[in-house]
Amino acid sequence: MKHSPRMMIDFSAYIADRVRDFTGRKWVFQAVNDWLAWPGGPRFFVLTGEPGSGKTAIASRLVQFSQGTDPPANGLPHLSPHFLSAVHFCSARDRRWINPHIFAESLALQLAARYPAYAEALVEKSGTRQIRIEVEQHVQQVEGGQVAGVVIKQLDVGDIPPEDAFIRVVREPLEALFNQGIVEQVIVLVDGLDEALRYGRDVNIVSLLSEAEFLPAGVRFILTSRPEIAVLRPLRRLNPEEHSLTTNDGLVRSREDVKQHVLHTLVAHPTLTDRLSAGLSPEDFATAVRDKSDGNFLYVRHLLEMLATQAHEITWESLDELPVGLDGIYIEFLERLVAGDEETWETRYAPVLGTLAVAQEALTEEQLAGFIEVKKSGVRTALKALRQLLDVDESLPASQRAYTLYHRSFADFLLDADRAEEYWCEAAEAHQRIASCFLERQAGHWDAWDEYGVRYTATHLAEAAKERDQPEQHELTADLVTLVLDPGFQQTHQRKVGDLAALQDDLKLALRRVAVDHNPAALPLVVRTALALVQFRRAQLRPEPIFELARAGNVEAAEGRLDLFSVEPHWRRAAALTVAWLAAEQDPEEARALRDRIAGEPLSPWPLSLLLDRVDATLNNTPPPLPPPLPDPPPPEVAQSIVARMGGLKAESGLVMEFVSGIRVQPSEMLVEALEILGDAAPAFVAEQDGPLLVAFAVAEPEQGDDYFQQYLNIHAANNYVYYRNLSLWLLLDAVLRHPDQVWTRDTATRLITTALTGAGLAFQEGLPFAVLASQTLAGQASAREALDERRQQALADAAALDDARGRSDSWGAHKRRLAALAEAYSILPDSAHEVSELVGLARSIPRGFAGYLAPAWLTLAETIQVCRHGNWPAIDHALSEARQSAHNIQDTIFCARTTARVNAMQRRWWHWPANGFSIADAAARLSQDASTPEFAALHLVGEAYERREWGPDKLELSPTLRNANTLKMLAEAYQQPLSEFQRLNRDHAWTPDDLLPDGAEVNVPDPEFAPLLAARFAAEALADSTMAGDERVALIQSLVPVAASNPTALDAVLSRLLLAARPADTEALDALADAVHQ
C-alpha cells in the first residue's frame, strides 16, 4: 500500500497558484520521463532557467502528476502516480522553506510515510534526546494475519548541525532501506535551489545535496535552479543531466510554449480576444507576446493581467509599445501605478516595496506600518494597489494577512540601481529602516520587541553594514556588536525565540561582519565579539549547569539543558540517571519520575543497570547492591606510573606490566558485550585495564587516589575526538560504579559524565592578555611594562622548577605555551632581544608533558620562533620534529593518528610551500571562505611507520587497523570518520573505496578541528612577513578570527597576533581591549 507523502510544510496552495493556467512543457516532461527510465543514469536531473521562466510551475506540475490529481500526457509512463518519493520547494519568502534542518525533517517524514522500512530505520538510528520522534504503532490486516508497522507522527532534529541531521534522518535510513532490496529508485524533487543560497549560514540545502554522491545509488533528484554557478558547480561534480529553459534549444522551445500558452489564454478568456483589432489575429498576438517575452512566463502572466485591466483596443501599434522583458513589465506597472507622481512613489510605495524586498519573512500591515512609520490605513491602501505583485492568503482576516513579493525577481529588480532606474529601492536603507525600528524606537524595552525583531534585527544590521562605506559601515557594525552582546537581548532571544543555535548564529554573524570591518576602531569590537562567542559557548553549551540544576532539584531545567547536547543514547541515559541521582535529595518525586522514564527505555549497554541500582539505592534509602569486585589496589608508584604512561610521559620501565601480570584484571563479560554493541569488538583502550586499578587505589588511598583518577580523567579530556574519547570514558564508568562508597561514586560519575558531554579539552588563553600589556607598554604605560615583566619572571621561575625526575613536568603544555606567548609579546618591544631569547630557549628545553597536549604546543612554538625571528629554520625544524615525536607517542591509537595527520599537513603543506607563486593572503582568503576543502584537510601517509614512537612494556601498541590501512575504506575505519568524507576530500585522485594505495600516498583526512590551527599558523606567517604592508597584515589576521573562534586556544593565538600586528596606540582603544580581556 502506497501512502501520499506527508510534507512538513504544506506546499499545496503554493503549488496550486504556480500551475494556474498551465500549458505545454511536454518536452521537459519527456526529458524527465526518459531520465527516470534509466535507473543507472545521472543522479541529478537539473532544470535551469532565468527568473520567471517557469521552473516552479514545472516542478509543481510534476508534483500533481505524482499525486494523481492531473495525469500527464500519453507517452510518459514513468510520470505515473507516486513516482516522486518526497518533494521540497525552496523560497526565501519564508526562511523555514530554506532551513536545512526543516528540509531534512520534511524529507524524512515523507520518506517514512512512503516506506515502512525507512520509518523503522529512522526510529532505530535517530531516536535520541536531540532528535525527537513521536511514533505510533500501526497494525494492518493482510492476507494470512496482521502486520505491525511504525508511523512517524512528528520529527524534530533539534539543534544538531544540519549536516549531521541529514545524515541521521535521511542518509542512514535510506541506506537501511536500500540494503533490504525493497526499492530500486527513490526520487526526490527540490525546487528553487538558488533560493536556498539565501539562508546565509555555513551549511544550506545546496551544500547538503552536493554530498549526494554518498547516498545509495538509487536515490536520485530532480532539481530546479537559476543558472547560478554557486549552485551548479557542486552539482556538476556528479555529471548531472542538465536542461535549460532559457538557452539554446531550450529557449526556442520555451518561446513556443509561451505562444501556445497565450493562445490557450485567449480561448479561456474571450473578453481579451474581443479586444484584438480587426487586423490582429490571435496567432499574430501570440507571436508578438512570444517575441516580447523571450520565453519568460512570468512576463506573460503580468502582461496579460495588465492588458486585461485596460479598456482600449489592442492593435499592432499598441503591441509595439509593450514593454520588453520582465524588467520592462515591472517598470510599466510602476509607471502606471504612480502616474509620474514622484512624491507618491517616494512616500507611499517605495517604503513598502523596499521593506518587503529585504524582509526575512512575510510581514503584516502592522509590522509594515511600524517599519515605515505610517498609519496602517495607508499601508493597506498601498498593498491593495500592489496586489498584482504580492503573495497573500486572502482567506484570513485583513489584519492577520502577511504579505511577501510574489516572485523574487521583483525584489531583485527593485534592489538593482541600474535595472530599476528611478524605482530603485536601496537595500541598505531598507535593512537599516527595519533595524532602526527596534534599535531606536524600542531601545532597551525588550518586551516591546516582537519575535521578528528579536530573530532578524541582527541580520538586517549586518546586511546594512555590508552595503555601506566607511565610516557608516563601522557605525552599523558597532550597533550589531552592541546588540548581540547585550545580556538583555540574549535573554529576550532565549525567551521569545527559544533557539540557542539561532542566538549563537547571531554572534557568529556579528563576528564575521566585524572581522571585515577595516576601520581601526573595529579592533576592540573584534576582540569583544570573539571572546563573547567563547563565553557564550561555555555558559550555554557546557554540561556543568545540567548537574548544578539537578543538585538544586530542578529536574525539568536540567533535562532541558541536556537536550542541547548531541550525545549517543547510552550517554544521554547515563546523564539523565545521574540527574535523577543528584536531584533525589531536593526533589525525590521528580527524580523518581525521571528515573522511571529512563528505566522504561532499554538499559543497554552495560553498565547502565549498575548506575540504575545506585540511583535506586539513594531514592529508596537502602544500601546499594554489592558491585562487581575490584582488583587488589596497586602500590602508589604503580598508580602514578599508570597516569604518567597514559599521558605519554616516561614511566618506570615495566612497573605497570609487572604488577598487572601478577593479577587478573579483565573487564566483565557484560562490558565486553557492551563494547560490541557500541561498535568496536576489540577496543584498544587501556582504560579497561587502568580503570579498575585506579578505582581500587582510590578505595585504599582516598585522597591520593582521587587526585590520580582526576588526572587520568583530564588526560582523556584532552582527546578532542569525542567518539573514541567517550568509549574510553565508558570503560572508566564501569570501574567507577564498582567503588563501594555511594557519595564518591556519585560525584566521580558526575565528573566523568561531564567530561563525556564536553566537546573539547583544556584551553590556553593567556596570550591575549600578554599582547595587551605589550601594546600598552609601547603606548608608554609604565605600569603595563611592570606587569608584563612580573608575569615573565613568574613564568620563567615556574618553568625552571619543572623536574622530570621528580615528576613535575609540563603536563598540559601550558608552560611551553606561556613562554612562547610572552616571547611574542616581547618581540614588539624595543631592546627586548635578550628577553625573547631567554623565553624561547627555555620553552624549547623544559621537560615533556602529556603528548596529546605537547604536539600542538610544539607547533605553536615553531610559529613563535618564526614570529620572533629567533633561531630561524634549524630551530623551527626542531620544534616541528618535536611535534611529530609527541604526536607519535600519544597512546590512544585514534588520537595518535589524527594528531600525526595534523602535524603532517602542517609540515608538508604550510611550512614548506613553493618559493614562487604562493600567497599567504590568498590562502587566508580561501580558508576564511571555505575551510572544508581538500586543501585544508589533515594528511595521512599510507604506510606511516610512526618511527618516533617509544616502545616498551608500559607502552601501548598501535592498532593494526591503523598500521595496515591502505584503502579509503580502511582509513575511514581507522580514523572513525565517514567514508564519504574521505571520498570527498580525495576526489581528485578518483580512488574507489577499495583501491589499494601505495606506501607514501598522501591521503586527505577529515578533521573539522584542524581549521582553527591553520588560522593560527597563517596569522604567524603574516605577522612575520616583513614585506607585507601594516594595514594589509592587520586585515589578513583579522579575517582569520572567525575561523579560529571554535577553538579557544587557537583563537587566543590569532587575537594576540592581531594586536601585535596592529599595535594600537590610542589610550581609549587600549583600555577597551583591556576591559574586554578582563571580562
Short mmCIF file of C-alpha atoms in Angstrom, two decimals, residues 683-1055:
data_model
loop_
_atom_site.label_atom_id
_atom_site.label_comp_id
_atom_site.label_asym_id
_atom_site.label_seq_id
_atom_site.Cartn_x
_atom_site.Cartn_y
_atom_site.Cartn_z
CA PRO A 683 38.76 -1.96 21.80
CA ALA A 684 42.33 -0.73 22.05
CA PHE A 685 41.74 1.30 25.17
CA VAL A 686 43.99 0.78 28.12
CA ALA A 687 41.18 2.22 30.25
CA GLU A 688 39.68 -1.27 30.57
CA GLN A 689 42.83 -2.25 32.46
CA ASP A 690 43.68 1.03 34.17
CA GLY A 691 40.20 1.97 35.41
CA PRO A 692 39.72 -0.84 37.95
CA LEU A 693 43.29 -0.41 39.22
CA LEU A 694 42.89 3.34 39.81
CA VAL A 695 39.47 2.91 41.45
CA ALA A 696 40.90 0.19 43.69
CA PHE A 697 43.71 2.57 44.62
CA ALA A 698 41.14 5.27 45.38
CA VAL A 699 39.37 2.89 47.75
CA ALA A 700 42.62 2.18 49.57
CA GLU A 701 44.06 5.74 49.45
CA PRO A 702 41.07 8.11 49.09
CA GLU A 703 42.88 11.45 48.89
CA GLN A 704 45.80 10.48 46.65
CA GLY A 705 43.65 8.05 44.68
CA ASP A 706 41.06 10.68 43.88
CA ASP A 707 43.81 13.01 42.69
CA TYR A 708 45.29 10.35 40.39
CA PHE A 709 41.90 9.44 39.00
CA GLN A 710 41.13 13.10 38.22
CA GLN A 711 44.49 13.44 36.44
CA TYR A 712 43.71 10.35 34.43
CA LEU A 713 40.31 11.77 33.55
CA ASN A 714 41.90 15.05 32.42
CA ILE A 715 44.20 13.16 30.07
CA HIS A 716 41.19 11.61 28.38
CA ALA A 717 39.53 15.02 28.24
CA ALA A 718 42.45 16.19 26.08
CA ASN A 719 41.23 13.93 23.28
CA ASN A 720 39.02 16.17 21.14
CA TYR A 721 37.81 13.17 19.12
CA VAL A 722 34.67 12.62 21.09
CA TYR A 723 33.67 9.20 19.81
CA TYR A 724 36.84 7.42 20.91
CA ARG A 725 37.36 9.52 23.99
CA ASN A 726 33.88 8.61 25.16
CA LEU A 727 34.39 4.91 24.55
CA SER A 728 37.35 5.09 26.95
CA LEU A 729 35.24 7.02 29.43
CA TRP A 730 32.52 4.39 29.20
CA LEU A 731 35.06 1.81 30.34
CA LEU A 732 36.03 4.08 33.23
CA LEU A 733 32.37 4.48 34.22
CA ASP A 734 32.15 0.73 34.67
CA ALA A 735 35.12 0.89 37.04
CA VAL A 736 33.74 3.88 38.97
CA LEU A 737 30.45 2.08 39.60
CA ARG A 738 32.37 -0.68 41.40
CA HIS A 739 33.54 1.70 44.18
CA PRO A 740 31.70 0.83 47.41
CA ASP A 741 31.22 4.43 48.60
CA GLN A 742 27.94 5.90 47.31
CA VAL A 743 28.97 9.55 47.58
CA TRP A 744 32.37 9.05 45.90
CA THR A 745 30.74 7.06 43.13
CA ARG A 746 28.03 9.65 42.54
CA ASP A 747 30.42 12.62 42.48
CA THR A 748 33.04 10.87 40.35
CA ALA A 749 30.43 9.57 37.90
CA THR A 750 29.15 13.14 37.60
CA ARG A 751 32.65 14.41 36.80
CA LEU A 752 33.15 11.62 34.30
CA ILE A 753 29.84 12.21 32.52
CA THR A 754 30.54 15.95 32.49
CA THR A 755 33.76 15.15 30.65
CA ALA A 756 31.88 12.95 28.19
CA LEU A 757 29.45 15.77 27.39
CA THR A 758 32.24 18.31 26.97
CA GLY A 759 33.18 18.98 23.38
CA ALA A 760 36.89 19.77 23.73
CA GLY A 761 39.87 19.68 26.07
CA LEU A 762 41.65 22.30 28.14
CA ALA A 763 42.22 25.74 26.64
CA PHE A 764 45.15 28.16 26.89
CA GLN A 765 44.06 31.82 26.83
CA GLU A 766 46.97 33.80 28.30
CA GLY A 767 48.49 35.12 25.08
CA LEU A 768 45.95 37.88 24.53
CA PRO A 769 46.46 39.50 27.97
CA PHE A 770 50.23 39.48 27.33
CA ALA A 771 49.67 41.15 23.94
CA VAL A 772 47.51 43.83 25.56
CA LEU A 773 50.22 44.56 28.11
CA ALA A 774 52.84 44.75 25.35
CA SER A 775 50.65 47.16 23.37
CA GLN A 776 50.11 49.30 26.45
CA THR A 777 53.87 49.28 27.04
CA LEU A 778 54.52 50.51 23.51
CA ALA A 779 51.99 53.29 24.12
CA GLY A 780 54.03 54.46 27.11
CA GLN A 781 52.14 52.93 30.03
CA ALA A 782 54.91 52.13 32.53
CA SER A 783 52.65 50.08 34.77
CA ALA A 784 51.96 47.73 31.86
CA ARG A 785 55.68 47.03 31.41
CA GLU A 786 55.98 46.30 35.11
CA ALA A 787 53.06 43.89 34.95
CA LEU A 788 54.46 42.17 31.86
CA ASP A 789 57.90 41.80 33.46
CA GLU A 790 56.33 40.35 36.57
CA ARG A 791 54.48 37.73 34.53
CA ARG A 792 57.66 36.90 32.62
CA GLN A 793 59.69 36.41 35.76
CA GLN A 794 56.98 34.23 37.30
CA ALA A 795 56.72 32.14 34.13
CA LEU A 796 60.50 31.66 34.00
CA ALA A 797 60.60 30.62 37.64
CA ASP A 798 57.70 28.20 37.26
CA ALA A 799 59.23 26.62 34.18
CA ALA A 800 62.66 26.36 35.75
CA ALA A 801 61.17 24.49 38.70
CA LEU A 802 59.93 21.68 36.45
CA ASP A 803 61.87 18.48 37.03
CA ASP A 804 61.21 15.26 35.14
CA ALA A 805 62.99 13.21 37.75
CA ARG A 806 60.67 14.46 40.47
CA GLY A 807 57.51 14.02 38.40
CA ARG A 808 56.99 17.76 37.82
CA SER A 809 56.68 18.05 34.06
CA ASP A 810 54.87 20.40 31.70
CA SER A 811 51.86 18.08 31.82
CA TRP A 812 49.43 20.13 29.75
CA GLY A 813 51.93 22.11 27.66
CA ALA A 814 50.83 25.31 29.41
CA HIS A 815 54.36 26.32 30.44
CA LYS A 816 55.62 25.99 26.87
CA ARG A 817 52.69 27.98 25.52
CA ARG A 818 53.07 30.63 28.22
CA LEU A 819 56.74 31.17 27.45
CA ALA A 820 56.01 31.28 23.72
CA ALA A 821 53.20 33.81 24.14
CA LEU A 822 55.40 36.01 26.30
CA ALA A 823 58.20 35.82 23.72
CA GLU A 824 55.83 37.02 21.01
CA ALA A 825 54.65 39.87 23.23
CA TYR A 826 58.21 40.99 23.98
CA SER A 827 59.15 40.72 20.29
CA ILE A 828 57.43 44.04 19.52
CA LEU A 829 59.16 45.90 22.35
CA PRO A 830 62.42 47.73 21.68
CA ASP A 831 65.60 46.44 23.28
CA SER A 832 63.98 43.14 24.31
CA ALA A 833 66.03 40.65 22.28
CA HIS A 834 67.52 39.15 25.44
CA GLU A 835 64.11 38.54 26.99
CA VAL A 836 62.81 36.95 23.79
CA SER A 837 65.86 34.69 23.51
CA GLU A 838 65.58 33.59 27.14
CA LEU A 839 61.89 32.79 26.85
CA VAL A 840 62.20 30.84 23.60
CA GLY A 841 65.26 28.98 24.84
CA LEU A 842 63.56 27.81 27.99
CA ALA A 843 60.38 26.91 26.10
CA ARG A 844 62.46 24.58 23.91
CA SER A 845 64.16 22.85 26.82
CA ILE A 846 61.61 22.31 29.60
CA PRO A 847 60.61 18.70 30.42
CA ARG A 848 57.99 16.97 28.38
CA GLY A 849 54.34 16.78 29.30
CA PHE A 850 51.44 14.71 28.08
CA ALA A 851 51.95 14.02 24.39
CA GLY A 852 48.43 14.98 23.35
CA TYR A 853 48.99 18.50 24.67
CA LEU A 854 52.65 18.78 23.70
CA ALA A 855 52.21 18.13 19.98
CA PRO A 856 50.12 21.28 19.33
CA ALA A 857 52.27 23.23 21.84
CA TRP A 858 55.38 22.44 19.80
CA LEU A 859 53.58 23.57 16.63
CA THR A 860 52.81 26.84 18.37
CA LEU A 861 56.43 27.21 19.47
CA ALA A 862 57.57 26.78 15.86
CA GLU A 863 55.30 29.69 14.94
CA THR A 864 56.68 31.73 17.83
CA ILE A 865 60.23 31.18 16.62
CA GLN A 866 59.18 32.43 13.20
CA VAL A 867 57.41 35.48 14.66
CA CYS A 868 60.38 36.37 16.86
CA ARG A 869 62.93 35.55 14.13
CA HIS A 870 64.80 33.55 16.77
CA GLY A 871 66.85 30.60 15.55
CA ASN A 872 65.33 30.61 12.09
CA TRP A 873 64.92 27.31 10.23
CA PRO A 874 67.02 24.97 12.34
CA ALA A 875 65.06 25.92 15.47
CA ILE A 876 61.76 25.76 13.59
CA ASP A 877 62.56 22.34 12.16
CA HIS A 878 63.50 21.14 15.65
CA ALA A 879 60.15 22.28 17.03
CA LEU A 880 58.28 20.61 14.17
CA SER A 881 60.26 17.41 14.74
CA GLU A 882 59.34 17.50 18.43
CA ALA A 883 55.68 17.99 17.47
CA ARG A 884 55.89 14.88 15.32
CA GLN A 885 57.53 12.88 18.11
CA SER A 886 54.85 13.96 20.58
CA ALA A 887 52.10 13.05 18.11
CA HIS A 888 53.63 9.60 17.60
CA ASN A 889 53.70 8.99 21.35
CA ILE A 890 50.05 9.64 22.08
CA GLN A 891 48.90 6.31 23.49
CA ASP A 892 45.35 6.21 22.14
CA THR A 893 45.58 4.94 18.55
CA ILE A 894 42.98 7.25 17.03
CA PHE A 895 44.16 10.32 18.92
CA CYS A 896 47.72 9.49 17.83
CA ALA A 897 46.74 9.07 14.18
CA ARG A 898 44.75 12.26 13.97
CA THR A 899 47.33 14.38 15.72
CA THR A 900 50.03 12.95 13.46
CA ALA A 901 47.88 13.79 10.43
CA ARG A 902 47.69 17.40 11.61
CA VAL A 903 51.45 17.59 12.06
CA ASN A 904 51.95 16.03 8.62
CA ALA A 905 49.74 18.66 6.99
CA MET A 906 51.47 21.48 8.81
CA GLN A 907 54.96 20.28 7.91
CA ARG A 908 54.31 19.32 4.31
CA ARG A 909 51.83 21.98 3.23
CA TRP A 910 52.03 25.00 5.46
CA TRP A 911 55.70 25.32 6.35
CA HIS A 912 57.42 24.24 3.15
CA TRP A 913 55.47 25.84 0.32
CA PRO A 914 56.77 26.77 -3.15
CA ALA A 915 59.13 29.72 -3.27
CA ASN A 916 57.23 31.24 -6.18
CA GLY A 917 53.55 31.69 -6.71
CA PHE A 918 52.38 31.19 -3.12
CA SER A 919 50.46 33.97 -1.41
CA ILE A 920 49.58 33.74 2.28
CA ALA A 921 46.92 36.40 1.68
CA ASP A 922 45.24 34.26 -0.98
CA ALA A 923 45.47 31.14 1.18
CA ALA A 924 43.95 33.00 4.15
CA ALA A 925 41.12 34.27 1.94
CA ARG A 926 40.36 30.73 0.78
CA LEU A 927 40.46 29.43 4.35
CA SER A 928 38.07 32.15 5.51
CA GLN A 929 35.74 31.41 2.61
CA ASP A 930 35.58 27.62 2.96
CA ALA A 931 37.72 25.65 5.40
CA SER A 932 36.20 22.32 4.34
CA THR A 933 38.08 21.98 1.03
CA PRO A 934 40.77 19.31 0.49
CA GLU A 935 43.48 21.95 0.66
CA PHE A 936 42.81 22.45 4.36
CA ALA A 937 42.45 18.81 5.40
CA ALA A 938 44.78 16.90 7.67
CA LEU A 939 47.17 14.50 5.96
CA HIS A 940 47.74 10.74 6.37
CA LEU A 941 50.73 9.00 4.82
CA VAL A 942 49.92 5.45 3.75
CA GLY A 943 52.41 3.12 5.45
CA GLU A 944 53.18 5.67 8.18
CA ALA A 945 55.81 4.00 10.37
CA TYR A 946 55.29 6.18 13.47
CA GLU A 947 59.05 5.89 13.75
CA ARG A 948 59.34 8.31 16.68
CA ARG A 949 57.04 6.24 18.87
CA GLU A 950 58.69 4.88 22.02
CA TRP A 951 58.17 1.18 22.58
CA GLY A 952 58.32 -0.74 25.81
CA PRO A 953 56.35 -2.86 28.26
CA ASP A 954 54.42 0.16 29.55
CA LYS A 955 53.56 1.46 26.08
CA LEU A 956 50.51 0.59 24.06
CA GLU A 957 50.70 -0.98 20.63
CA LEU A 958 49.09 0.93 17.78
CA SER A 959 46.07 -0.78 16.33
CA PRO A 960 46.75 -2.98 13.28
CA THR A 961 43.65 -1.37 11.78
CA LEU A 962 45.61 1.88 11.53
CA ARG A 963 49.00 0.43 10.65
CA ASN A 964 47.63 -1.73 7.82
CA ALA A 965 45.16 0.80 6.40
CA ASN A 966 45.84 1.19 2.66
CA THR A 967 42.41 1.86 1.18
CA LEU A 968 39.97 4.70 1.77
CA LYS A 969 37.55 2.26 3.36
CA MET A 970 40.20 1.01 5.79
CA LEU A 971 41.31 4.55 6.60
CA ALA A 972 37.73 5.58 7.31
CA GLU A 973 37.51 2.72 9.80
CA ALA A 974 40.91 3.52 11.30
CA TYR A 975 40.14 7.21 11.78
CA GLN A 976 36.48 6.60 12.62
CA GLN A 977 35.37 9.19 10.09
CA PRO A 978 32.74 8.79 7.35
CA LEU A 979 33.98 7.10 4.20
CA SER A 980 32.00 9.69 2.26
CA GLU A 981 34.20 12.44 3.71
CA PHE A 982 37.38 10.58 2.73
CA GLN A 983 35.96 10.24 -0.79
CA ARG A 984 35.03 13.91 -0.98
CA LEU A 985 38.39 15.16 0.19
CA ASN A 986 40.29 12.85 -2.16
CA ARG A 987 38.01 13.21 -5.17
CA ASP A 988 40.81 14.50 -7.39
CA HIS A 989 42.58 11.13 -7.16
CA ALA A 990 39.50 9.23 -8.38
CA TRP A 991 40.24 6.47 -5.83
CA THR A 992 37.46 3.98 -5.20
CA PRO A 993 36.89 2.91 -1.57
CA ASP A 994 38.73 -0.37 -2.18
CA ASP A 995 41.62 0.80 -4.35
CA LEU A 996 44.97 -0.25 -2.86
CA LEU A 997 47.05 2.86 -2.13
CA PRO A 998 50.85 2.71 -2.35
CA ASP A 999 53.09 3.43 0.60
CA GLY A 1000 53.77 7.14 0.86
CA ALA A 1001 50.48 8.15 -0.78
CA GLU A 1002 49.14 11.36 0.75
CA VAL A 1003 45.51 11.00 1.79
CA ASN A 1004 43.42 13.95 2.94
CA VAL A 1005 41.81 13.22 6.30
CA PRO A 1006 38.52 14.74 7.52
CA ASP A 1007 39.22 16.89 10.56
CA PRO A 1008 36.82 19.77 11.28
CA GLU A 1009 39.00 20.86 14.20
CA PHE A 1010 42.07 21.50 12.03
CA ALA A 1011 40.98 24.83 10.50
CA PRO A 1012 41.48 26.87 13.72
CA LEU A 1013 45.07 25.61 13.94
CA LEU A 1014 45.63 26.71 10.36
CA ALA A 1015 44.21 30.13 11.21
CA ALA A 1016 46.84 30.49 13.96
CA ARG A 1017 49.53 29.27 11.56
CA PHE A 1018 48.55 31.80 8.89
CA ALA A 1019 48.41 34.58 11.48
CA ALA A 1020 52.00 33.81 12.48
CA GLU A 1021 53.10 33.80 8.85
CA ALA A 1022 51.50 37.19 8.26
CA LEU A 1023 52.96 38.64 11.45
CA ALA A 1024 56.45 37.50 10.43
CA ASP A 1025 56.18 38.71 6.80
CA SER A 1026 58.23 41.89 6.64
CA THR A 1027 57.21 42.52 3.01
CA MET A 1028 53.54 42.94 3.88
CA ALA A 1029 52.09 46.40 4.47
CA GLY A 1030 50.90 47.03 8.01
CA ASP A 1031 47.22 47.54 7.21
CA GLU A 1032 47.25 44.51 4.90
CA ARG A 1033 48.75 42.39 7.69
CA VAL A 1034 46.11 43.52 10.19
CA ALA A 1035 43.27 42.91 7.73
CA LEU A 1036 44.54 39.41 6.94
CA ILE A 1037 44.89 38.33 10.57
CA GLN A 1038 41.56 39.93 11.46
CA SER A 1039 39.84 37.92 8.71
CA LEU A 1040 41.10 34.71 10.35
CA VAL A 1041 39.41 35.37 13.70
CA PRO A 1042 36.05 33.73 12.76
CA VAL A 1043 37.91 30.63 11.53
CA ALA A 1044 39.74 30.29 14.84
CA ALA A 1045 36.72 31.05 17.01
CA SER A 1046 35.68 27.42 17.55
CA ASN A 1047 38.96 26.66 19.36
CA PRO A 1048 39.69 28.99 22.32
CA THR A 1049 43.42 28.19 22.29
CA ALA A 1050 43.82 28.91 18.58
CA LEU A 1051 41.63 31.98 18.94
CA ASP A 1052 43.89 33.28 21.71
CA ALA A 1053 46.89 32.94 19.37
CA VAL A 1054 45.14 34.71 16.48
CA LEU A 1055 43.82 37.56 18.64
#
